[in-house]
PDB file of C-alpha atoms in Angstrom:
ATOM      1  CA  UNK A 114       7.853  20.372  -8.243  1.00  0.00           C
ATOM      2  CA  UNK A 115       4.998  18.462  -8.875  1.00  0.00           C
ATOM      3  CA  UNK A 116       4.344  15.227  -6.947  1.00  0.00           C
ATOM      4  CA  UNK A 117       1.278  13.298  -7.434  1.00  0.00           C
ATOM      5  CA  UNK A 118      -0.292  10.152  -5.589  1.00  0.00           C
ATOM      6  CA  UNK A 119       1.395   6.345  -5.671  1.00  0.00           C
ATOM      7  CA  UNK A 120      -0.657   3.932  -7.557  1.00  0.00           C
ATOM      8  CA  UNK A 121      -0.621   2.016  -3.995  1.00  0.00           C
ATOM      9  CA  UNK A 122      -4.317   1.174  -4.051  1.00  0.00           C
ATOM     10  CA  UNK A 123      -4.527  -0.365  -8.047  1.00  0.00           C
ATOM     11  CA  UNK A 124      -1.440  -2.295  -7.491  1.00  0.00           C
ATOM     12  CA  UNK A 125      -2.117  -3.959  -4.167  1.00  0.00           C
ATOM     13  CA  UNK A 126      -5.626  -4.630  -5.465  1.00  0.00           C
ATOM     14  CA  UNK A 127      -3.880  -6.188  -8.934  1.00  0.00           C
ATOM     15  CA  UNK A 128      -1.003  -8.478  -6.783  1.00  0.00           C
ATOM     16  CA  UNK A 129      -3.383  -9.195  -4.370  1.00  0.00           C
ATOM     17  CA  UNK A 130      -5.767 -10.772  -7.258  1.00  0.00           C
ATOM     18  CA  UNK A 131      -2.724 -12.137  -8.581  1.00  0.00           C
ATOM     19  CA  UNK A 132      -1.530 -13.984  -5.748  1.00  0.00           C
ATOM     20  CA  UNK A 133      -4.571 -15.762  -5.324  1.00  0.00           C
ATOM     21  CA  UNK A 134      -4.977 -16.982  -8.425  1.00  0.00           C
ATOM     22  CA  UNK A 135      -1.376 -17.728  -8.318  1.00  0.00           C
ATOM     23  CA  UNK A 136      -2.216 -19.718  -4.959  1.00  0.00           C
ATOM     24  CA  UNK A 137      -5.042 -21.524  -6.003  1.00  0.00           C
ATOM     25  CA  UNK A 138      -3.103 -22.756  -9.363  1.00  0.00           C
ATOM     26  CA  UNK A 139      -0.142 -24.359  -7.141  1.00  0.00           C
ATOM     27  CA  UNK A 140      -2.615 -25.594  -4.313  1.00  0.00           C
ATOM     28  CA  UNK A 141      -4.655 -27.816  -7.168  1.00  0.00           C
ATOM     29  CA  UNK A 142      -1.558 -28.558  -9.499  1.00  0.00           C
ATOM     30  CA  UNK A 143       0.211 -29.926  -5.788  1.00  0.00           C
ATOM     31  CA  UNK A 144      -3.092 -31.754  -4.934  1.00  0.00           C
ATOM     32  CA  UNK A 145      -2.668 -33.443  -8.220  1.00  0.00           C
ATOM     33  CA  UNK A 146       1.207 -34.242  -7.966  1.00  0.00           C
ATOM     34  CA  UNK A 147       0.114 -36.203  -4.297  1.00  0.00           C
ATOM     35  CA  UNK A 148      -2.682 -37.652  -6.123  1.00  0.00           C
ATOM     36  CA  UNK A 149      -5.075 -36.582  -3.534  1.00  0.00           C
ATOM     37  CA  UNK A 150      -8.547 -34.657  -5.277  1.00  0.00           C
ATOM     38  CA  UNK A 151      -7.910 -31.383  -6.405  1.00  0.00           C
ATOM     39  CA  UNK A 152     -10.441 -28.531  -5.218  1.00  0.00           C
ATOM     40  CA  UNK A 153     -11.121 -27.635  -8.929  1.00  0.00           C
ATOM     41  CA  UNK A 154     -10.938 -30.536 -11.381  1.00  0.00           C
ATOM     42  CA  UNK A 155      -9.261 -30.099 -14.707  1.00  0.00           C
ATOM     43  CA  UNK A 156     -12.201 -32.039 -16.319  1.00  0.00           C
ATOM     44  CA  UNK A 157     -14.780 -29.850 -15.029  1.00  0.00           C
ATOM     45  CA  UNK A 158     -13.029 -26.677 -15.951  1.00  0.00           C
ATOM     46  CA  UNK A 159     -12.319 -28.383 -19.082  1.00  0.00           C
ATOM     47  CA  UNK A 160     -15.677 -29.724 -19.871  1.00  0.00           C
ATOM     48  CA  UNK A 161     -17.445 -26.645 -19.313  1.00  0.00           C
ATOM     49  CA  UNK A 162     -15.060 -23.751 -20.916  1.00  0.00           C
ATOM     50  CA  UNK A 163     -15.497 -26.310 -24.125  1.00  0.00           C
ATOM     51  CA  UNK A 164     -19.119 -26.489 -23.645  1.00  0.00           C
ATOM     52  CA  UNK A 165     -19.516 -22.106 -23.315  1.00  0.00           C
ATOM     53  CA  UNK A 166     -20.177 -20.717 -27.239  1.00  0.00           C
ATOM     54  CA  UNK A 167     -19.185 -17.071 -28.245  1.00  0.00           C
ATOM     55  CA  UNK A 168     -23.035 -16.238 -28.283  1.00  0.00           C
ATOM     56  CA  UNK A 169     -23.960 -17.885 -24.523  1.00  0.00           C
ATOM     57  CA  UNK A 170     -24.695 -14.464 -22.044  1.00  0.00           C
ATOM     58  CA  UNK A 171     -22.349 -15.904 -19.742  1.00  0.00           C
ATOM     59  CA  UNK A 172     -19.291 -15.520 -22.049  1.00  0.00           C
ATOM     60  CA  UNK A 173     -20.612 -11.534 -23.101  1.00  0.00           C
ATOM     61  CA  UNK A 174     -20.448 -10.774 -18.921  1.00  0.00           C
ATOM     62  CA  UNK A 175     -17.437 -12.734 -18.035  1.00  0.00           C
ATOM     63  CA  UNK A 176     -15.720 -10.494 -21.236  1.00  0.00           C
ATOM     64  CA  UNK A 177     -17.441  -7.326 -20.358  1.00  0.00           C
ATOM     65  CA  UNK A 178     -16.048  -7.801 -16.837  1.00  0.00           C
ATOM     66  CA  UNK A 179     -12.686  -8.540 -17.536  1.00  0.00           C
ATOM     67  CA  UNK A 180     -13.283  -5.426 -20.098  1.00  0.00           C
ATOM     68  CA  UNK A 181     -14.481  -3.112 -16.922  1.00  0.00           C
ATOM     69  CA  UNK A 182     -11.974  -4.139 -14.643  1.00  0.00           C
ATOM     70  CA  UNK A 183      -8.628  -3.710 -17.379  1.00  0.00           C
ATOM     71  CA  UNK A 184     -10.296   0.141 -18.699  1.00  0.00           C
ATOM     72  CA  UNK A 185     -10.594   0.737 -14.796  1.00  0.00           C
ATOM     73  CA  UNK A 186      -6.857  -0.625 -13.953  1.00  0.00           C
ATOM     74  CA  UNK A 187      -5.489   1.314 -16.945  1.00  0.00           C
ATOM     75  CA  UNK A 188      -7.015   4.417 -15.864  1.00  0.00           C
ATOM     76  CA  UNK A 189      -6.257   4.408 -12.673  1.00  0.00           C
ATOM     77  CA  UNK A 190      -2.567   4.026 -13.953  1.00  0.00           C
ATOM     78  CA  UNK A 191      -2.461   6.229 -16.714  1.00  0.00           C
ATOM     79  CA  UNK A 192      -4.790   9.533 -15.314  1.00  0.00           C
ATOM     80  CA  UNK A 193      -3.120  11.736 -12.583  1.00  0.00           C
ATOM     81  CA  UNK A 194      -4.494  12.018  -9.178  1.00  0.00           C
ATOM     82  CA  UNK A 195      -4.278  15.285  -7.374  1.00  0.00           C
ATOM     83  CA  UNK A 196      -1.023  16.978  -6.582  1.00  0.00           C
ATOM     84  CA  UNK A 197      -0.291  16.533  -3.025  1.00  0.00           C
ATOM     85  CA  UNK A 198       2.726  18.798  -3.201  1.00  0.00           C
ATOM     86  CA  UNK A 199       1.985  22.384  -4.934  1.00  0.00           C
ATOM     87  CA  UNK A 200       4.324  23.888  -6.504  1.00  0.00           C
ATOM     88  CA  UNK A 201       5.730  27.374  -5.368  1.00  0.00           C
ATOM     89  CA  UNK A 202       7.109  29.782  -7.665  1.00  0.00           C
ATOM     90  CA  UNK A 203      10.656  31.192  -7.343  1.00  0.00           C
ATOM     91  CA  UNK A 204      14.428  30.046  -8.289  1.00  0.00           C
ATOM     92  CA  UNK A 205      14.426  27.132  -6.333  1.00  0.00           C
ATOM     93  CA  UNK A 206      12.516  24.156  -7.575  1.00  0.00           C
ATOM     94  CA  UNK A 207       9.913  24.133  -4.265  1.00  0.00           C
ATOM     95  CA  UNK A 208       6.485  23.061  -2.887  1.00  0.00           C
ATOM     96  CA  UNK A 209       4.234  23.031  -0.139  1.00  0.00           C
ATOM     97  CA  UNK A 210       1.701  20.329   1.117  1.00  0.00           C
ATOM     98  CA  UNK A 211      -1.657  20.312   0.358  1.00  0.00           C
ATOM     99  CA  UNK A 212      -2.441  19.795   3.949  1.00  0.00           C
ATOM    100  CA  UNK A 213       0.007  22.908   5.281  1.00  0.00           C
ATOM    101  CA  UNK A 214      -1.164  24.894   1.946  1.00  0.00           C
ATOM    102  CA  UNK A 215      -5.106  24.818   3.359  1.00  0.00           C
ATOM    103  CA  UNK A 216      -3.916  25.218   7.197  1.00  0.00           C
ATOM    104  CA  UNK A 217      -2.230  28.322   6.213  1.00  0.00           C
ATOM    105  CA  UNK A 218      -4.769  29.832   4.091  1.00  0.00           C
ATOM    106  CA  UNK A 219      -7.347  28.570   7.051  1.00  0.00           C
ATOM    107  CA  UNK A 220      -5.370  30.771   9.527  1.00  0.00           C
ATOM    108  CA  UNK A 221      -5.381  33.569   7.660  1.00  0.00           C
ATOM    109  CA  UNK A 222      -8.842  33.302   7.329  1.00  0.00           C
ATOM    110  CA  UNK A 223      -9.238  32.569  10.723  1.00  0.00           C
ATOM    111  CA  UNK A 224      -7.394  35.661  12.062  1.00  0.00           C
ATOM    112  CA  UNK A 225      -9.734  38.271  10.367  1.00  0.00           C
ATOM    113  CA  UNK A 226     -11.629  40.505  13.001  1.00  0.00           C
ATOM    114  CA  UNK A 227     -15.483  38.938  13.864  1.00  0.00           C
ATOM    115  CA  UNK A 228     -14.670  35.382  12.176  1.00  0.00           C
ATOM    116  CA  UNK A 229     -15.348  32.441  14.899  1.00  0.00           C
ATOM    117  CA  UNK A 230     -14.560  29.733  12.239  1.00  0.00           C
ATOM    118  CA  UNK A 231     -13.232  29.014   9.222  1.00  0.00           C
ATOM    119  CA  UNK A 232     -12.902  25.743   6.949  1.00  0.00           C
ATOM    120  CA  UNK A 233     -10.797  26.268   3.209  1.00  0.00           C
ATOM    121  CA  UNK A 234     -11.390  23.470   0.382  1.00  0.00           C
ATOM    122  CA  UNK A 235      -8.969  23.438  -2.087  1.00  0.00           C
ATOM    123  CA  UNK A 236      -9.424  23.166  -5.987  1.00  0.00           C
ATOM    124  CA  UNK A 237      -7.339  22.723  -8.740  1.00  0.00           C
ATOM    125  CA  UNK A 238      -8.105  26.691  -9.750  1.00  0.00           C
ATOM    126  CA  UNK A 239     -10.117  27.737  -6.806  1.00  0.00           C
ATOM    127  CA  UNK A 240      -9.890  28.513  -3.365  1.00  0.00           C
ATOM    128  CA  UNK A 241     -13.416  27.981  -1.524  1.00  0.00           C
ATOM    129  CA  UNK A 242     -13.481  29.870   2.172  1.00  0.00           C
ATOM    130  CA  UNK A 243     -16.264  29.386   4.524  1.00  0.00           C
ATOM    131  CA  UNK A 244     -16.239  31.074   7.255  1.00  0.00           C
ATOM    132  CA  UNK A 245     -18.793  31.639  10.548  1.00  0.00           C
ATOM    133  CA  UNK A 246     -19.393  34.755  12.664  1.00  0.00           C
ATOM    134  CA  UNK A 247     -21.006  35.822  15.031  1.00  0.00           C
ATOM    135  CA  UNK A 248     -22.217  38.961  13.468  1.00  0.00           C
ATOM    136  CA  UNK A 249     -25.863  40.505  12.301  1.00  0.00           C
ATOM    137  CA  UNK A 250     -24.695  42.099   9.726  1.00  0.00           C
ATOM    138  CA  UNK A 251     -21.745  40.308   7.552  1.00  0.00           C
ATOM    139  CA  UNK A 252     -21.008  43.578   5.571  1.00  0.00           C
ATOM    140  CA  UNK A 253     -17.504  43.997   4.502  1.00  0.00           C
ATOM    141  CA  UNK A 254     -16.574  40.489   5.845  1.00  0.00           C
ATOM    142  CA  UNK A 255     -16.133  38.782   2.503  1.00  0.00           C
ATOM    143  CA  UNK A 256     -13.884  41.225   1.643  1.00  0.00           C
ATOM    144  CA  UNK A 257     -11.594  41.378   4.302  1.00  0.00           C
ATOM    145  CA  UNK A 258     -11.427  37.452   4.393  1.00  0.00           C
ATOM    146  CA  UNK A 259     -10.900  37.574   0.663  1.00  0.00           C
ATOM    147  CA  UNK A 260      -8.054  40.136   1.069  1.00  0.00           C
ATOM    148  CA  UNK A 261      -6.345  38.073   3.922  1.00  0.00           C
ATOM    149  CA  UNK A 262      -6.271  34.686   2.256  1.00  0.00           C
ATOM    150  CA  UNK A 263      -5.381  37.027  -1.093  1.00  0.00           C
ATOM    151  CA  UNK A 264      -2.857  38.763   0.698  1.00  0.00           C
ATOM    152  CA  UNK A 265      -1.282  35.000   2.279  1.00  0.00           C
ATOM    153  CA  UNK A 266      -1.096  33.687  -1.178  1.00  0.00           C
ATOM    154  CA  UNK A 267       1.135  36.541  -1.975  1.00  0.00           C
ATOM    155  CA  UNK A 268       3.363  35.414   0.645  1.00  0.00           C
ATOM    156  CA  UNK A 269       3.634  31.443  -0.698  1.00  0.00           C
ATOM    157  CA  UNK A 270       3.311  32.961  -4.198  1.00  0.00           C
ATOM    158  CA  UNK A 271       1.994  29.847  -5.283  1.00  0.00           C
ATOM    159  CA  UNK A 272       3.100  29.071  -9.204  1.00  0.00           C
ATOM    160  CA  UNK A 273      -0.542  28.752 -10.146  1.00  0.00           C
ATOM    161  CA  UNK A 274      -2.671  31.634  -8.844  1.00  0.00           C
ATOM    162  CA  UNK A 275      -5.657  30.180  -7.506  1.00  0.00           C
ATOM    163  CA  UNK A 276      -9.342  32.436  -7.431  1.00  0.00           C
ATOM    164  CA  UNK A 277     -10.708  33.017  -4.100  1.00  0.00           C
ATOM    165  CA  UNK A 278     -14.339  32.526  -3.187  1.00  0.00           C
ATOM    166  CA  UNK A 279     -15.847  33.098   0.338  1.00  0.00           C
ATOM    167  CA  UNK A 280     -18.936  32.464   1.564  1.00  0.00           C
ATOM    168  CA  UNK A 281     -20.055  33.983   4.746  1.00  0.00           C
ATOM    169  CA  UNK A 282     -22.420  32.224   7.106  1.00  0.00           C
ATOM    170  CA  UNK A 283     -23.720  34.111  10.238  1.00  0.00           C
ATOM    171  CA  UNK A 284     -25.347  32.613  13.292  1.00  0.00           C
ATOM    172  CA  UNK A 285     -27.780  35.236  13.743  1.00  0.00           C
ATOM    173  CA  UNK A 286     -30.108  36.826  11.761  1.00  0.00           C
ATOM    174  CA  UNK A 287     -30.874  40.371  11.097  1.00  0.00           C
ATOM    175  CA  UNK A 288     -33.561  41.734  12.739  1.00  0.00           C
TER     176      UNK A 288
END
């Protein structure tokens, strides 16, 4: 199970373009019909799209927009986003949340003796743990935080096996 973001942000951006343009076309082609003035005039619009040449600046940065904004709509469409259910190995085609996933590991990090806080960032390969203590010394702490977020990932059994990196921050020194 592998679920990955909805292109909600590209295509409300796209329609919402779209519907303007759409908008403004039927506001100035009804203006016309009633034969009141249009906001843009056909003969303007006209006049000066015949009056642009394929060597004018203003033609090269209306093209290399249209250019940025179609590579940048196509990507958006056609790259993946980041999985927001992880898949869990096992029988059963199953997953877990990224936001339950980091919780989890965050509790287990949590729980270890002499750790007042913890915060977990996820990767696609890489588990980063920071945790805060109290401590002088943070010997050994690393370790046991590494072996009880290791030892909670063998509990989801996650299908890809992340690498687990602490870092250990104390608020006091060692004198």
């Amino acid at each position: 199970m592998k679920r990955r973001p909805r292109r909600s942000i590209p295509a409300t951006l796209t329609a919402i373009v779209l519907l303007a343009a759409c908008a403004l076309v039927a506001v100035v082609a009804i203006q016309m019909l009633l034969g009141e003035t249009p906001w843009i005039r056909y003969d303007t619009v006209a006049g000066t799209l015949h009056d642009l040449r394929w060597s004018d600046v203003a033609t090269a940065v209306i093209g290399a927009v249209a250019v940025l904004l179609g590579l940048i709509l196509v990507l958006a469409a056609v790259l993946p986003g980041r999985l927001t259910v992880l898949p869990l190995r096992g029988d059963l085609d199953s997953g877990a949340s990224r936001r339950s996933y980091r919780s989890t590991l965050r509790a287990a990090a949590a729980t270890v003796d002499g750790v007042s806080s913890a915060t977990v960032k996820l990767k696609s390969r890489k588990v980063s743990a920071k945790v805060s203590t109290g401590r002088a010394t943070t010997d050994g702490l690393a370790e046991a935080v590494r072996g009880a977020i290791t030892h909670r990932l063998d509990q989801i059994d996650p299908a890809l096996r992340p690498a687990v990196k602490v870092k250990v921050r104390s608020a006091r020194s060692a004198s």
